[in-house]
Amino acid sequence: MKLFKRVPFCQVAFSTVTLNTYFAQLVLGFFLSVSGISIAQQAAPAASSAPTTDDEMSKAILEKLQKSGDIVIRPSDLPSKPPPKAAVAANPVAKQEAKPAAKPIEHAHWSYTEGPDGPANWWRTSKDNLLCSAGKQQSPINIEGGILVDLPPLRFDYKISPLTIQDNGHTILVNYAEGSNLSLDARQYRLVQFHFHKPSEEAIDGKRADMVAHLVHQHHDGRLLVVAVLMNSSLEASQAENAAFQMILNHIPLVKKESSSPNGVMIDLNQLLPKNLAYFTFMGSLTTPPCSENVQWVVLKEAAVISKQQLDNFSRIYPNNARPLQSRSGRLIKEAR
């Protein structure tokens, strides 16, 4: 009884090759499955001599196996996996990006009322208005605790000017013709324009006047000097006591943001000034956006007098167009003795 059957050598050799091929395919499948792809999914090779079909790939692996040594697969040999896609939130509304704090609102209108465009938010209304919040010499301020010193006198050289008046949506403004100047401490400033606020923006010892006229002057080097003429109403005062202010009220344009230049009407700003020209002075800023600083302020200690009716007439147009008081921030205030 024969336990073993002699098998021809060629048949054994053939079976060995077949087994090796089968084993090579198993190894190939294992490594490619680890990399996450199949043989059919591999990218096309760069050279035409490289194996391109499953059979050719099997032969290549078989040749590796038949050689001495182990097959080492380096990370660089494996196809790189694509970066994971960002997970999409199940509820995109629930996850919101943090809003940048204090981002300026470009080209927004500013006003004197509380709200998103009010004085506390002027700095947000334009990138040009950041000083309204970040400035260190902002105006107006409460004037108190000044040092008494000998100050140079104010020398007004105001000429009569054709009346050019505008309601710009924030105040009543009068543009003054060239040729009127103010001299202070050997420096001459040209009167550019003047406008009004109710109540006065400045306070003296915590008290504000009924109104104020801001007379804006400019030196030839660009520096600004603003003279503040406080205005208080009196029941005894007649309209004739302040003819300059009455002329302005008479010619306020009917439509906001329109200018008026009535033919032949002239104005003399000297009529608005009080008799006593003693003053306080300090450094500050414009009281409206962009709140530019390095402005010298001159606040007359004596108030001009207007009638109660004149005050009421202006109040019907601008009942409140005054900026809140700002921090003094240690500024020096000089007071004429």
CSV table of C-alpha atoms in Angstrom, one decimal:
chain,number,residue,atom,x,y,z
A,1,MET,CA,0.0,0.0,0.0
A,2,LYS,CA,1.5,3.3,-1.1
A,3,LEU,CA,1.2,6.2,1.4
A,4,PHE,CA,2.8,8.8,-0.8
A,5,LYS,CA,2.4,9.4,-4.5
A,6,ARG,CA,5.4,10.6,-6.4
A,7,VAL,CA,4.6,14.0,-8.0
A,8,PRO,CA,6.6,15.2,-10.9
A,9,PHE,CA,9.1,18.0,-10.1
A,10,CYS,CA,7.6,20.3,-12.7
A,11,GLN,CA,4.2,20.0,-11.1
A,12,VAL,CA,5.7,20.8,-7.6
A,13,ALA,CA,7.6,23.8,-9.0
A,14,PHE,CA,4.4,25.1,-10.7
A,15,SER,CA,2.4,24.7,-7.5
A,16,THR,CA,5.1,26.6,-5.6
A,17,VAL,CA,5.0,29.5,-8.0
A,18,THR,CA,1.2,29.5,-7.8
A,19,LEU,CA,1.3,29.5,-4.0
A,20,ASN,CA,3.9,32.3,-4.0
A,21,THR,CA,1.8,34.3,-6.3
A,22,TYR,CA,-1.3,33.8,-4.1
A,23,PHE,CA,0.7,34.7,-1.0
A,24,ALA,CA,2.1,37.9,-2.8
A,25,GLN,CA,-1.4,39.0,-3.6
A,26,LEU,CA,-2.5,38.5,0.0
A,27,VAL,CA,0.4,40.6,1.2
A,28,LEU,CA,-0.3,43.2,-1.4
A,29,GLY,CA,-3.9,43.4,-0.3
A,30,PHE,CA,-3.0,43.6,3.3
A,31,PHE,CA,-0.6,46.6,2.9
A,32,LEU,CA,-3.0,48.4,0.5
A,33,SER,CA,-5.9,47.9,2.9
A,34,VAL,CA,-3.8,49.5,5.6
A,35,SER,CA,-3.3,52.5,3.4
A,36,GLY,CA,-7.0,52.7,2.7
A,37,ILE,CA,-7.0,52.0,-1.0
A,38,SER,CA,-7.2,49.0,-3.4
A,39,ILE,CA,-5.1,48.0,-6.2
A,40,ALA,CA,-7.5,49.5,-8.7
A,41,GLN,CA,-7.6,52.8,-6.9
A,42,GLN,CA,-3.8,53.6,-7.1
A,43,ALA,CA,-2.8,56.6,-9.1
A,44,ALA,CA,-1.3,56.1,-12.5
A,45,PRO,CA,2.5,55.8,-12.3
A,46,ALA,CA,4.7,58.4,-13.7
A,47,ALA,CA,6.8,56.1,-15.9
A,48,SER,CA,5.4,53.7,-18.5
A,49,SER,CA,7.8,50.9,-17.4
A,50,ALA,CA,6.2,50.7,-13.9
A,51,PRO,CA,3.6,48.0,-13.3
A,52,THR,CA,0.1,49.2,-14.1
A,53,THR,CA,-2.2,46.1,-13.9
A,54,ASP,CA,-3.0,43.7,-11.1
A,55,ASP,CA,-0.9,40.9,-12.6
A,56,GLU,CA,2.1,43.2,-13.1
A,57,MET,CA,1.7,44.4,-9.5
A,58,SER,CA,1.6,40.8,-8.3
A,59,LYS,CA,4.8,40.0,-10.2
A,60,ALA,CA,6.5,42.9,-8.7
A,61,ILE,CA,5.6,41.9,-5.1
A,62,LEU,CA,6.6,38.3,-5.9
A,63,GLU,CA,10.0,39.4,-7.0
A,64,LYS,CA,10.4,41.3,-3.7
A,65,LEU,CA,9.4,38.2,-1.7
A,66,GLN,CA,11.8,36.0,-3.6
A,67,LYS,CA,14.7,38.2,-2.8
A,68,SER,CA,16.5,37.9,0.5
A,69,GLY,CA,15.6,40.3,3.3
A,70,ASP,CA,12.3,41.8,4.6
A,71,ILE,CA,10.1,44.2,2.8
A,72,VAL,CA,10.1,47.5,4.6
A,73,ILE,CA,7.3,50.0,3.9
A,74,ARG,CA,8.3,53.5,4.9
A,75,PRO,CA,5.6,56.2,5.6
A,76,SER,CA,6.8,57.9,2.5
A,77,ASP,CA,5.9,54.9,0.4
A,78,LEU,CA,2.3,55.0,1.5
A,79,PRO,CA,-0.1,57.4,-0.2
A,80,SER,CA,-0.7,60.4,1.9
A,81,LYS,CA,-4.2,60.7,3.3
A,82,PRO,CA,-6.1,63.9,2.6
A,83,PRO,CA,-6.4,66.2,5.6
A,84,PRO,CA,-9.6,65.7,7.5
A,85,LYS,CA,-12.5,67.9,6.5
A,86,ALA,CA,-13.6,70.4,9.1
A,87,ALA,CA,-16.6,69.1,11.0
A,88,VAL,CA,-19.8,70.9,10.2
A,89,ALA,CA,-21.7,71.8,13.3
A,90,ALA,CA,-25.1,70.2,13.5
A,91,ASN,CA,-26.6,73.5,14.4
A,92,PRO,CA,-24.5,76.2,12.6
A,93,VAL,CA,-26.6,79.0,14.3
A,94,ALA,CA,-25.6,77.8,17.8
A,95,LYS,CA,-21.9,78.3,17.1
A,96,GLN,CA,-21.3,81.9,16.3
A,97,GLU,CA,-18.0,83.7,16.0
A,98,ALA,CA,-17.2,86.2,18.7
A,99,LYS,CA,-17.9,89.7,17.6
A,100,PRO,CA,-14.9,92.1,17.6
A,101,ALA,CA,-15.3,94.5,20.5
A,102,ALA,CA,-15.8,98.1,19.8
A,103,LYS,CA,-15.7,98.0,16.0
A,104,PRO,CA,-16.3,101.4,14.4
A,105,ILE,CA,-19.5,101.7,12.4
A,106,GLU,CA,-18.3,103.4,9.2
A,107,HIS,CA,-20.1,106.5,7.9
A,108,ALA,CA,-22.9,106.5,10.5
A,109,HIS,CA,-24.6,109.7,11.5
A,110,TRP,CA,-23.8,111.1,15.0
A,111,SER,CA,-26.3,112.9,17.2
A,112,TYR,CA,-26.8,114.4,20.7
A,113,THR,CA,-29.4,111.8,21.8
A,114,GLU,CA,-28.7,108.7,23.7
A,115,GLY,CA,-28.3,105.6,21.5
A,116,PRO,CA,-25.9,104.0,19.0
A,117,ASP,CA,-25.0,107.4,17.5
A,118,GLY,CA,-25.1,109.4,20.7
A,119,PRO,CA,-22.2,111.1,22.4
A,120,ALA,CA,-21.1,107.9,24.2
A,121,ASN,CA,-20.8,106.2,20.9
A,122,TRP,CA,-19.4,109.0,18.6
A,123,TRP,CA,-16.1,107.1,18.4
A,124,ARG,CA,-17.9,104.2,16.9
A,125,THR,CA,-19.5,106.2,14.1
A,126,SER,CA,-16.3,106.6,12.1
A,127,LYS,CA,-12.7,105.5,12.2
A,128,ASP,CA,-11.9,109.2,12.2
A,129,ASN,CA,-13.7,109.8,15.5
A,130,LEU,CA,-11.7,107.5,17.8
A,131,LEU,CA,-10.4,110.4,19.8
A,132,CYS,CA,-13.9,111.0,21.0
A,133,SER,CA,-13.3,108.1,23.3
A,134,ALA,CA,-9.5,107.6,23.5
A,135,GLY,CA,-8.5,111.3,23.7
A,136,LYS,CA,-6.9,112.7,26.9
A,137,GLN,CA,-7.8,116.3,26.4
A,138,GLN,CA,-11.4,116.2,25.5
A,139,SER,CA,-13.9,119.1,25.8
A,140,PRO,CA,-16.0,120.4,27.3
A,141,ILE,CA,-15.0,120.4,30.9
A,142,ASN,CA,-16.1,121.8,34.2
A,143,ILE,CA,-13.9,124.8,34.9
A,144,GLU,CA,-12.9,125.0,38.5
A,145,GLY,CA,-9.7,125.2,40.5
A,146,GLY,CA,-7.8,127.4,38.0
A,147,ILE,CA,-4.7,129.2,39.0
A,148,LEU,CA,-5.0,133.1,39.1
A,149,VAL,CA,-2.4,134.6,36.8
A,150,ASP,CA,-1.7,137.7,34.7
A,151,LEU,CA,-2.9,136.7,31.2
A,152,PRO,CA,-2.4,138.7,28.1
A,153,PRO,CA,-5.4,140.7,26.9
A,154,LEU,CA,-7.7,139.5,24.1
A,155,ARG,CA,-7.6,141.9,21.1
A,156,PHE,CA,-10.6,141.4,18.9
A,157,ASP,CA,-10.4,143.0,15.4
A,158,TYR,CA,-13.8,141.9,14.0
A,159,LYS,CA,-15.1,143.6,10.9
A,160,ILE,CA,-18.7,143.6,9.6
A,161,SER,CA,-19.4,140.6,7.4
A,162,PRO,CA,-22.1,139.5,4.9
A,163,LEU,CA,-24.4,137.0,6.7
A,164,THR,CA,-23.9,133.5,5.5
A,165,ILE,CA,-25.9,131.2,7.8
A,166,GLN,CA,-26.5,127.4,7.7
A,167,ASP,CA,-28.5,124.9,9.7
A,168,ASN,CA,-26.1,121.9,9.4
A,169,GLY,CA,-28.3,119.5,11.3
A,170,HIS,CA,-26.3,119.8,14.5
A,171,THR,CA,-26.4,123.6,15.1
A,172,ILE,CA,-26.9,127.0,13.6
A,173,LEU,CA,-23.5,128.1,12.0
A,174,VAL,CA,-22.4,131.4,10.5
A,175,ASN,CA,-19.4,131.5,8.2
A,176,TYR,CA,-17.5,134.7,8.6
A,177,ALA,CA,-15.8,136.6,5.8
A,178,GLU,CA,-12.0,136.9,5.8
A,179,GLY,CA,-10.4,139.9,7.5
A,180,SER,CA,-11.6,139.5,11.1
A,181,ASN,CA,-8.9,138.4,13.5
A,182,LEU,CA,-8.1,137.8,17.2
A,183,SER,CA,-4.7,138.5,18.6
A,184,LEU,CA,-3.4,136.8,21.8
A,185,ASP,CA,0.1,136.6,23.2
A,186,ALA,CA,1.7,137.9,19.9
A,187,ARG,CA,-0.2,135.4,17.8
A,188,GLN,CA,-2.9,136.3,15.3
A,189,TYR,CA,-5.9,134.0,14.6
A,190,ARG,CA,-8.4,134.4,11.8
A,191,LEU,CA,-12.1,134.1,12.6
A,192,VAL,CA,-13.5,131.3,10.5
A,193,GLN,CA,-17.0,130.7,11.8
A,194,PHE,CA,-19.1,130.6,14.9
A,195,HIS,CA,-22.0,128.5,16.1
A,196,PHE,CA,-24.3,127.8,19.1
A,197,HIS,CA,-25.0,125.2,21.7
A,198,LYS,CA,-27.8,124.8,24.1
A,199,PRO,CA,-27.2,124.6,27.0
A,200,SER,CA,-23.6,125.8,27.2
A,201,GLU,CA,-21.2,123.0,26.9
A,202,GLU,CA,-18.7,124.4,29.4
A,203,ALA,CA,-19.6,124.6,33.0
A,204,ILE,CA,-18.1,127.0,35.6
A,205,ASP,CA,-18.0,125.6,39.1
A,206,GLY,CA,-20.5,123.0,38.0
A,207,LYS,CA,-23.1,125.4,36.5
A,208,ARG,CA,-23.9,125.7,32.8
A,209,ALA,CA,-25.2,128.8,31.1
A,210,ASP,CA,-28.4,128.8,29.0
A,211,MET,CA,-26.4,128.9,25.7
A,212,VAL,CA,-22.9,129.4,24.4
A,213,ALA,CA,-21.5,130.8,21.1
A,214,HIS,CA,-18.3,129.1,20.0
A,215,LEU,CA,-16.1,131.5,17.9
A,216,VAL,CA,-13.7,129.3,15.9
A,217,HIS,CA,-10.3,130.9,15.0
A,218,GLN,CA,-7.3,129.4,13.1
A,219,HIS,CA,-3.7,130.4,13.1
A,220,HIS,CA,-1.8,130.2,9.8
A,221,ASP,CA,0.1,127.1,11.1
A,222,GLY,CA,-3.3,125.3,11.4
A,223,ARG,CA,-3.7,125.6,15.2
A,224,LEU,CA,-7.2,126.3,16.4
A,225,LEU,CA,-8.4,128.7,19.1
A,226,VAL,CA,-12.0,128.7,20.2
A,227,VAL,CA,-13.5,131.6,22.2
A,228,ALA,CA,-16.6,130.5,24.2
A,229,VAL,CA,-19.1,133.3,24.8
A,230,LEU,CA,-21.6,132.2,27.5
A,231,MET,CA,-25.2,133.4,27.0
A,232,ASN,CA,-27.8,133.7,29.7
A,233,SER,CA,-31.4,134.8,29.2
A,234,SER,CA,-33.1,137.5,31.2
A,235,LEU,CA,-36.8,138.2,31.5
A,236,GLU,CA,-36.0,141.9,31.6
A,237,ALA,CA,-33.8,141.8,28.4
A,238,SER,CA,-35.4,143.0,25.2
A,239,GLN,CA,-34.5,141.6,21.8
A,240,ALA,CA,-32.6,144.8,21.0
A,241,GLU,CA,-30.0,144.0,23.7
A,242,ASN,CA,-28.5,141.4,21.5
A,243,ALA,CA,-29.1,142.5,17.9
A,244,ALA,CA,-26.5,140.1,16.4
A,245,PHE,CA,-28.3,137.1,17.8
A,246,GLN,CA,-31.7,138.3,16.7
A,247,MET,CA,-30.4,138.9,13.2
A,248,ILE,CA,-29.3,135.3,13.1
A,249,LEU,CA,-32.6,134.0,14.3
A,250,ASN,CA,-34.4,136.1,11.7
A,251,HIS,CA,-32.5,134.4,8.9
A,252,ILE,CA,-32.3,130.7,9.9
A,253,PRO,CA,-33.0,128.7,6.8
A,254,LEU,CA,-36.3,126.9,6.6
A,255,VAL,CA,-34.7,123.6,5.5
A,256,LYS,CA,-32.0,121.9,7.5
A,257,LYS,CA,-28.5,121.5,5.9
A,258,GLU,CA,-29.2,124.5,3.6
A,259,SER,CA,-27.3,127.7,3.6
A,260,SER,CA,-28.7,131.2,3.3
A,261,SER,CA,-27.0,134.4,2.2
A,262,PRO,CA,-29.7,137.1,2.3
A,263,ASN,CA,-28.9,139.9,-0.1
A,264,GLY,CA,-27.5,143.0,1.7
A,265,VAL,CA,-27.7,141.6,5.2
A,266,MET,CA,-24.5,142.3,7.3
A,267,ILE,CA,-23.6,141.1,10.8
A,268,ASP,CA,-21.3,142.6,13.4
A,269,LEU,CA,-20.0,139.9,15.8
A,270,ASN,CA,-18.8,142.6,18.2
A,271,GLN,CA,-22.4,143.0,19.3
A,272,LEU,CA,-22.3,139.5,20.7
A,273,LEU,CA,-19.4,140.1,23.0
A,274,PRO,CA,-19.8,141.1,26.7
A,275,LYS,CA,-18.1,144.1,28.0
A,276,ASN,CA,-15.7,142.3,30.4
A,277,LEU,CA,-13.2,140.2,28.4
A,278,ALA,CA,-11.5,138.4,31.3
A,279,TYR,CA,-11.2,134.7,30.6
A,280,PHE,CA,-10.1,131.2,31.5
A,281,THR,CA,-7.8,129.3,29.2
A,282,PHE,CA,-6.8,125.6,28.9
A,283,MET,CA,-6.1,123.0,26.2
A,284,GLY,CA,-8.8,120.8,24.9
A,285,SER,CA,-10.5,119.5,21.8
A,286,LEU,CA,-13.3,120.1,19.4
A,287,THR,CA,-16.6,119.3,21.1
A,288,THR,CA,-18.0,117.5,18.0
A,289,PRO,CA,-16.6,114.6,15.9
A,290,PRO,CA,-13.8,114.1,15.1
A,291,CYS,CA,-13.0,115.5,18.6
A,292,SER,CA,-9.6,116.7,17.4
A,293,GLU,CA,-7.3,117.8,20.3
A,294,ASN,CA,-4.6,120.5,20.7
A,295,VAL,CA,-7.3,123.2,20.6
A,296,GLN,CA,-6.7,126.2,22.9
A,297,TRP,CA,-9.9,127.2,24.7
A,298,VAL,CA,-10.7,130.7,25.8
A,299,VAL,CA,-13.8,130.9,27.9
A,300,LEU,CA,-15.0,134.4,28.8
A,301,LYS,CA,-15.9,134.8,32.4
A,302,GLU,CA,-18.8,137.2,31.8
A,303,ALA,CA,-21.9,136.0,29.9
A,304,ALA,CA,-23.7,137.9,27.2
A,305,VAL,CA,-27.4,138.6,27.7
A,306,ILE,CA,-30.2,137.4,25.5
A,307,SER,CA,-33.9,137.6,25.9
A,308,LYS,CA,-36.1,134.8,27.1
A,309,GLN,CA,-37.9,134.8,23.8
A,310,GLN,CA,-34.6,134.5,21.9
A,311,LEU,CA,-33.7,131.5,24.0
A,312,ASP,CA,-37.1,129.9,23.5
A,313,ASN,CA,-36.9,130.4,19.7
A,314,PHE,CA,-33.5,128.7,19.5
A,315,SER,CA,-34.8,125.9,21.7
A,316,ARG,CA,-37.5,125.1,19.3
A,317,ILE,CA,-34.9,124.2,16.7
A,318,TYR,CA,-32.2,122.7,19.0
A,319,PRO,CA,-33.5,121.9,22.5
A,320,ASN,CA,-30.3,120.2,23.4
A,321,ASN,CA,-27.1,120.1,21.3
A,322,ALA,CA,-24.4,120.1,24.0
A,323,ARG,CA,-21.9,117.3,24.6
A,324,PRO,CA,-21.7,115.9,28.1
A,325,LEU,CA,-18.8,117.1,30.3
A,326,GLN,CA,-15.5,115.3,29.8
A,327,SER,CA,-12.8,114.3,32.3
A,328,ARG,CA,-10.4,117.1,33.1
A,329,SER,CA,-7.5,114.6,33.2
A,330,GLY,CA,-5.3,116.8,35.3
A,331,ARG,CA,-5.2,119.7,32.8
A,332,LEU,CA,-4.0,123.1,33.9
A,333,ILE,CA,-6.6,125.9,33.8
A,334,LYS,CA,-5.4,129.5,33.9
A,335,GLU,CA,-7.7,132.2,35.1
A,336,ALA,CA,-7.2,135.9,34.5
A,337,ARG,CA,-7.1,137.8,37.8
